[in-house]
mmCIF file of C-alpha atoms in Angstrom:
data_model
loop_
_atom_site.group_PDB
_atom_site.id
_atom_site.type_symbol
_atom_site.label_atom_id
_atom_site.label_comp_id
_atom_site.label_asym_id
_atom_site.label_seq_id
_atom_site.Cartn_x
_atom_site.Cartn_y
_atom_site.Cartn_z
ATOM 1 C CA MET A 1 0.033 0.177 -0.090
ATOM 2 C CA ALA A 2 2.886 2.399 0.855
ATOM 3 C CA GLY A 3 4.496 1.712 -2.331
ATOM 4 C CA THR A 4 1.361 2.301 -4.176
ATOM 5 C CA VAL A 5 0.659 5.614 -2.454
ATOM 6 C CA ASN A 6 4.447 6.832 -2.842
ATOM 7 C CA GLY A 7 4.143 6.019 -6.751
ATOM 8 C CA ARG A 8 1.101 8.059 -6.835
ATOM 9 C CA ARG A 9 3.033 11.021 -5.156
ATOM 10 C CA GLY A 10 5.883 10.694 -7.466
ATOM 11 C CA SER A 11 3.438 10.653 -10.511
ATOM 12 C CA GLN A 12 1.596 13.756 -9.518
ATOM 13 C CA GLN A 13 4.749 15.511 -9.002
ATOM 14 C CA GLY A 14 6.371 14.715 -12.062
ATOM 15 C CA SER A 15 3.390 16.045 -13.725
ATOM 16 C CA ILE A 16 3.832 19.102 -12.099
ATOM 17 C CA ARG A 17 7.562 19.455 -12.957
ATOM 18 C CA LYS A 18 6.642 19.158 -16.445
ATOM 19 C CA PRO A 19 4.975 22.356 -17.258
ATOM 20 C CA LEU A 20 7.453 24.376 -14.810
ATOM 21 C CA VAL A 21 10.059 22.447 -17.017
ATOM 22 C CA ILE A 22 8.079 23.885 -20.032
ATOM 23 C CA VAL A 23 7.561 27.218 -19.008
ATOM 24 C CA VAL A 24 11.330 27.614 -18.067
ATOM 25 C CA ILE A 25 12.428 26.869 -21.601
ATOM 26 C CA VAL A 26 9.905 28.974 -23.019
ATOM 27 C CA ILE A 27 11.234 31.960 -20.849
ATOM 28 C CA ALA A 28 14.814 31.082 -21.590
ATOM 29 C CA ILE A 29 14.100 31.362 -25.336
ATOM 30 C CA VAL A 30 11.951 34.535 -25.466
ATOM 31 C CA ALA A 31 15.020 36.149 -23.359
ATOM 32 C CA ILE A 32 17.748 34.624 -26.072
ATOM 33 C CA LEU A 33 15.768 35.733 -28.662
ATOM 34 C CA GLY A 34 15.220 39.273 -27.383
ATOM 35 C CA PHE A 35 18.346 39.768 -25.888
ATOM 36 C CA SER A 36 19.719 38.815 -29.682
ATOM 37 C CA TYR A 37 17.149 41.283 -31.141
ATOM 38 C CA ALA A 38 18.645 44.094 -28.729
ATOM 39 C CA SER A 39 21.925 43.273 -29.237
ATOM 40 C CA PRO A 40 23.011 45.439 -32.013
ATOM 41 C CA TYR A 41 21.219 48.594 -30.518
ATOM 42 C CA MET A 42 23.415 47.680 -27.407
ATOM 43 C CA THR A 43 26.661 47.617 -29.552
ATOM 44 C CA LEU A 44 25.803 50.502 -31.362
ATOM 45 C CA ASP A 45 25.491 52.672 -28.016
ATOM 46 C CA ARG A 46 28.939 50.865 -26.227
ATOM 47 C CA LEU A 47 30.783 51.888 -29.654
ATOM 48 C CA LYS A 48 29.431 55.465 -29.777
ATOM 49 C CA ARG A 49 30.368 55.897 -26.037
ATOM 50 C CA ALA A 50 33.812 54.594 -26.376
ATOM 51 C CA ALA A 51 34.482 56.283 -29.814
ATOM 52 C CA ASP A 52 33.433 59.853 -28.338
ATOM 53 C CA ALA A 53 35.805 59.355 -25.647
ATOM 54 C CA ARG A 54 38.406 57.974 -27.920
ATOM 55 C CA ASP A 55 38.754 54.877 -25.817
ATOM 56 C CA ALA A 56 40.952 52.850 -28.479
ATOM 57 C CA ALA A 57 40.670 49.467 -26.598
ATOM 58 C CA THR A 58 36.989 49.524 -26.388
ATOM 59 C CA VAL A 59 36.565 50.514 -30.047
ATOM 60 C CA ASP A 60 38.634 48.057 -31.515
ATOM 61 C CA GLN A 61 36.729 45.238 -29.653
ATOM 62 C CA TYR A 62 33.671 46.637 -31.756
ATOM 63 C CA VAL A 63 34.938 47.666 -35.206
ATOM 64 C CA ASP A 64 36.267 45.383 -38.061
ATOM 65 C CA PHE A 65 39.078 48.134 -39.227
ATOM 66 C CA PRO A 66 40.188 45.677 -42.256
ATOM 67 C CA ALA A 67 37.050 45.442 -43.434
ATOM 68 C CA LEU A 68 35.907 49.088 -42.619
ATOM 69 C CA ARG A 69 39.436 50.332 -44.436
ATOM 70 C CA GLU A 70 38.665 48.143 -47.650
ATOM 71 C CA SER A 71 34.782 49.607 -47.342
ATOM 72 C CA LEU A 72 36.257 53.127 -46.881
ATOM 73 C CA LYS A 73 38.607 52.964 -49.441
ATOM 74 C CA GLN A 74 35.924 51.645 -52.417
ATOM 75 C CA GLN A 75 33.060 53.919 -51.369
ATOM 76 C CA VAL A 76 35.366 57.243 -51.395
ATOM 77 C CA THR A 77 36.959 55.856 -54.421
ATOM 78 C CA ALA A 78 33.465 55.955 -55.963
ATOM 79 C CA LEU A 79 32.676 59.162 -54.578
ATOM 80 C CA LEU A 80 35.673 60.810 -56.025
ATOM 81 C CA ALA A 81 34.885 59.225 -59.589
ATOM 82 C CA GLN A 82 31.017 60.628 -59.454
ATOM 83 C CA ARG A 83 32.748 64.055 -58.765
ATOM 84 C CA LEU A 84 35.373 63.620 -61.557
ATOM 85 C CA ASP A 85 32.665 62.419 -63.722
ATOM 86 C CA ALA A 86 30.919 65.769 -63.190
ATOM 87 C CA LYS A 87 33.439 68.132 -63.725
ATOM 88 C CA SER A 88 35.472 66.673 -66.675
ATOM 89 C CA ASN A 89 33.247 67.496 -69.726
ATOM 90 C CA GLY A 90 36.196 66.740 -71.786
ATOM 91 C CA ASN A 91 38.122 68.925 -69.698
ATOM 92 C CA PRO A 92 42.026 67.594 -70.764
ATOM 93 C CA LEU A 93 42.957 67.840 -66.784
ATOM 94 C CA ALA A 94 40.456 65.425 -65.723
ATOM 95 C CA ALA A 95 43.330 62.907 -65.878
ATOM 96 C CA LEU A 96 45.417 64.829 -63.639
ATOM 97 C CA GLY A 97 42.597 65.311 -61.511
ATOM 98 C CA ALA A 98 42.112 61.666 -61.099
ATOM 99 C CA MET A 99 45.709 61.185 -60.108
ATOM 100 C CA ILE A 100 45.373 63.676 -57.595
ATOM 101 C CA GLY A 101 42.325 61.829 -56.174
ATOM 102 C CA VAL A 102 43.583 58.358 -55.951
ATOM 103 C CA ALA A 103 46.696 59.956 -54.227
ATOM 104 C CA LEU A 104 44.354 61.626 -51.378
ATOM 105 C CA ILE A 105 42.487 58.295 -50.941
ATOM 106 C CA GLY A 106 45.140 56.226 -48.859
ATOM 107 C CA PRO A 107 45.739 58.995 -46.649
ATOM 108 C CA LEU A 108 41.914 59.607 -45.886
ATOM 109 C CA VAL A 109 41.153 56.196 -45.286
ATOM 110 C CA ASP A 110 43.807 55.582 -42.768
ATOM 111 C CA ALA A 111 42.677 59.253 -41.083
ATOM 112 C CA TYR A 112 39.177 57.665 -40.846
ATOM 113 C CA ALA A 113 40.074 54.021 -39.828
ATOM 114 C CA THR A 114 40.745 55.078 -36.378
ATOM 115 C CA PRO A 115 38.838 55.885 -33.216
ATOM 116 C CA ASP A 116 38.321 59.624 -34.631
ATOM 117 C CA GLY A 117 36.957 58.437 -37.761
ATOM 118 C CA VAL A 118 34.637 55.939 -36.013
ATOM 119 C CA ALA A 119 33.154 58.806 -33.468
ATOM 120 C CA ALA A 120 32.678 61.211 -36.507
ATOM 121 C CA LEU A 121 30.862 58.435 -39.202
ATOM 122 C CA LEU A 122 28.877 57.852 -35.638
ATOM 123 C CA ASN A 123 28.287 61.824 -35.073
ATOM 124 C CA GLY A 124 26.934 62.577 -38.730
ATOM 125 C CA ILE A 125 30.337 63.328 -40.318
ATOM 126 C CA PRO A 126 31.075 61.315 -42.741
ATOM 127 C CA PRO A 127 34.533 61.933 -45.232
ATOM 128 C CA ARG A 128 33.639 63.986 -48.214
ATOM 129 C CA GLY A 129 36.767 63.278 -50.393
ATOM 130 C CA GLU A 130 38.341 66.616 -49.725
ATOM 131 C CA PRO A 131 41.828 67.003 -50.271
ATOM 132 C CA GLY A 132 43.492 66.793 -46.958
ATOM 133 C CA GLU A 133 40.329 65.822 -45.075
ATOM 134 C CA ARG A 134 40.482 64.704 -41.814
ATOM 135 C CA PRO A 135 38.116 63.578 -39.144
ATOM 136 C CA PRO A 136 37.093 66.519 -36.505
ATOM 137 C CA ALA A 137 38.724 66.961 -33.391
ATOM 138 C CA PRO A 138 37.136 65.796 -30.295
ATOM 139 C CA SER A 139 35.402 68.937 -29.173
ATOM 140 C CA GLN A 140 33.962 69.245 -32.415
ATOM 141 C CA THR A 141 32.309 65.608 -32.337
ATOM 142 C CA ALA A 142 30.854 65.721 -29.411
ATOM 143 C CA SER A 143 27.561 67.165 -28.759
ATOM 144 C CA SER A 144 27.319 70.194 -26.551
ATOM 145 C CA PRO A 145 24.230 72.471 -25.362
ATOM 146 C CA ALA A 146 23.806 75.899 -27.301
ATOM 147 C CA THR A 147 25.613 78.927 -26.722
ATOM 148 C CA ASP A 148 23.191 82.258 -25.620
ATOM 149 C CA VAL A 149 24.662 85.102 -27.019
ATOM 150 C CA ALA A 150 24.416 88.362 -25.866
ATOM 151 C CA PRO A 151 22.917 91.205 -28.118
ATOM 152 C CA ALA A 152 25.759 93.412 -29.608
ATOM 153 C CA PRO A 153 26.045 97.458 -29.090
ATOM 154 C CA GLY A 154 23.302 98.736 -30.868
ATOM 155 C CA GLY A 155 20.551 96.250 -30.411
ATOM 156 C CA THR A 156 21.630 93.839 -33.208
ATOM 157 C CA THR A 157 22.422 90.026 -32.327
ATOM 158 C CA PRO A 158 25.463 88.507 -33.571
ATOM 159 C CA PRO A 159 25.581 85.705 -35.573
ATOM 160 C CA SER A 160 24.718 82.488 -33.579
ATOM 161 C CA THR A 161 27.542 80.179 -32.264
ATOM 162 C CA GLN A 162 25.286 77.459 -31.857
ATOM 163 C CA PRO A 163 26.960 74.125 -32.569
ATOM 164 C CA PRO A 164 25.123 71.946 -35.805
ATOM 165 C CA GLN A 165 22.273 70.217 -35.140
ATOM 166 C CA PRO A 166 22.504 66.363 -34.647
ATOM 167 C CA PRO A 167 21.594 64.480 -37.694
ATOM 168 C CA GLN A 168 18.504 62.336 -37.972
ATOM 169 C CA THR A 169 18.987 58.937 -37.196
ATOM 170 C CA THR A 170 17.562 55.930 -38.199
ATOM 171 C CA ALA A 171 18.323 52.251 -37.599
ATOM 172 C CA GLY A 172 17.312 48.484 -37.955
ATOM 173 C CA TYR A 173 17.871 45.322 -39.416
ATOM 174 C CA ARG A 174 18.859 44.915 -43.050
ATOM 175 C CA GLY A 175 19.097 41.307 -43.182
ATOM 176 C CA LEU A 176 19.723 38.485 -39.775
ATOM 177 C CA ASN A 177 23.218 39.420 -40.257
ATOM 178 C CA GLU A 178 23.101 43.237 -41.171
ATOM 179 C CA PHE A 179 22.487 46.136 -38.858
ATOM 180 C CA VAL A 180 22.222 49.925 -40.646
ATOM 181 C CA ILE A 181 22.237 52.941 -38.867
ATOM 182 C CA THR A 182 21.414 55.800 -41.408
ATOM 183 C CA TYR A 183 22.157 59.599 -41.294
ATOM 184 C CA ARG A 184 20.563 62.529 -42.363
ATOM 185 C CA HIS A 185 20.918 66.249 -41.413
ATOM 186 C CA GLY A 186 17.881 67.551 -43.251
ATOM 187 C CA VAL A 187 15.053 66.665 -45.596
ATOM 188 C CA GLY A 188 16.653 66.707 -49.479
ATOM 189 C CA ASP A 189 20.106 66.285 -47.860
ATOM 190 C CA THR A 190 22.572 63.712 -48.737
ATOM 191 C CA ARG A 191 22.416 60.283 -46.546
ATOM 192 C CA TYR A 192 25.121 57.919 -45.557
ATOM 193 C CA SER A 193 24.979 54.759 -43.686
ATOM 194 C CA ALA A 194 27.127 52.859 -41.329
ATOM 195 C CA ILE A 195 27.100 49.119 -41.072
ATOM 196 C CA LEU A 196 27.051 47.093 -38.586
ATOM 197 C CA HIS A 197 27.708 42.589 -39.139
ATOM 198 C CA ARG A 198 26.937 39.978 -36.914
ATOM 199 C CA ASP A 199 30.183 38.762 -35.163
ATOM 200 C CA GLY A 200 28.911 35.592 -33.270
ATOM 201 C CA LEU A 201 25.374 34.830 -32.138
ATOM 202 C CA PHE A 202 25.090 38.289 -30.000
ATOM 203 C CA SER A 203 28.355 40.251 -31.070
ATOM 204 C CA TRP A 204 28.366 43.015 -33.874
ATOM 205 C CA LYS A 205 31.269 45.047 -35.525
ATOM 206 C CA LEU A 206 31.116 47.812 -37.479
ATOM 207 C CA SER A 207 32.476 46.848 -40.768
ATOM 208 C CA ALA A 208 31.215 49.247 -43.879
ATOM 209 C CA VAL A 209 29.863 52.139 -44.729
ATOM 210 C CA ASP A 210 27.550 53.378 -47.913
ATOM 211 C CA LEU A 211 28.381 57.236 -48.371
ATOM 212 C CA ASN A 212 25.449 56.948 -50.795
ATOM 213 C CA GLY A 213 23.155 56.226 -48.169
ATOM 214 C CA ARG A 214 21.589 53.184 -49.517
#
């Protein structure tokens, strides 16, 4: 009789444990999926904070610099080619301009494939392909409050010294393993994108840019 009672109790406990195990498994799966979905947003926040602080060691964790360098090279080359095509119009100096443009690509890529360059990219300041171009200094990329300006003698107000407004930013998945942040300073302005690629189940790295904003 005792054995029968114990057997019933064991059966009841087993029937109770099964739903609990299922609930725990479902909660774990939902938590993993939620963390996986949020992981690129968290990576972007950490990367931007580290880049603004010029924390090179942390930036290096979240940037695939060889891939970013190659992407910058391709994008800046395309940018210069478009500019030269627009200006050539049979101009015999176009070839000279092309040679000068090619010579600019290496130094520009080297300058932007750095923590300073990453900070610029994530603050709405992409490379423009200009001669001698370098990322802005840290004080220029960090956001700061607007400065109040007192009226000048005679009642006139001097030109505003307010810093540029931050760009409009949208972010989202473009496929399971690609996350895109698009920047635009105003309606009609040229867009560009910074692209994160998945690096493991929950890890992401900045590895490309799209200066045409596609």
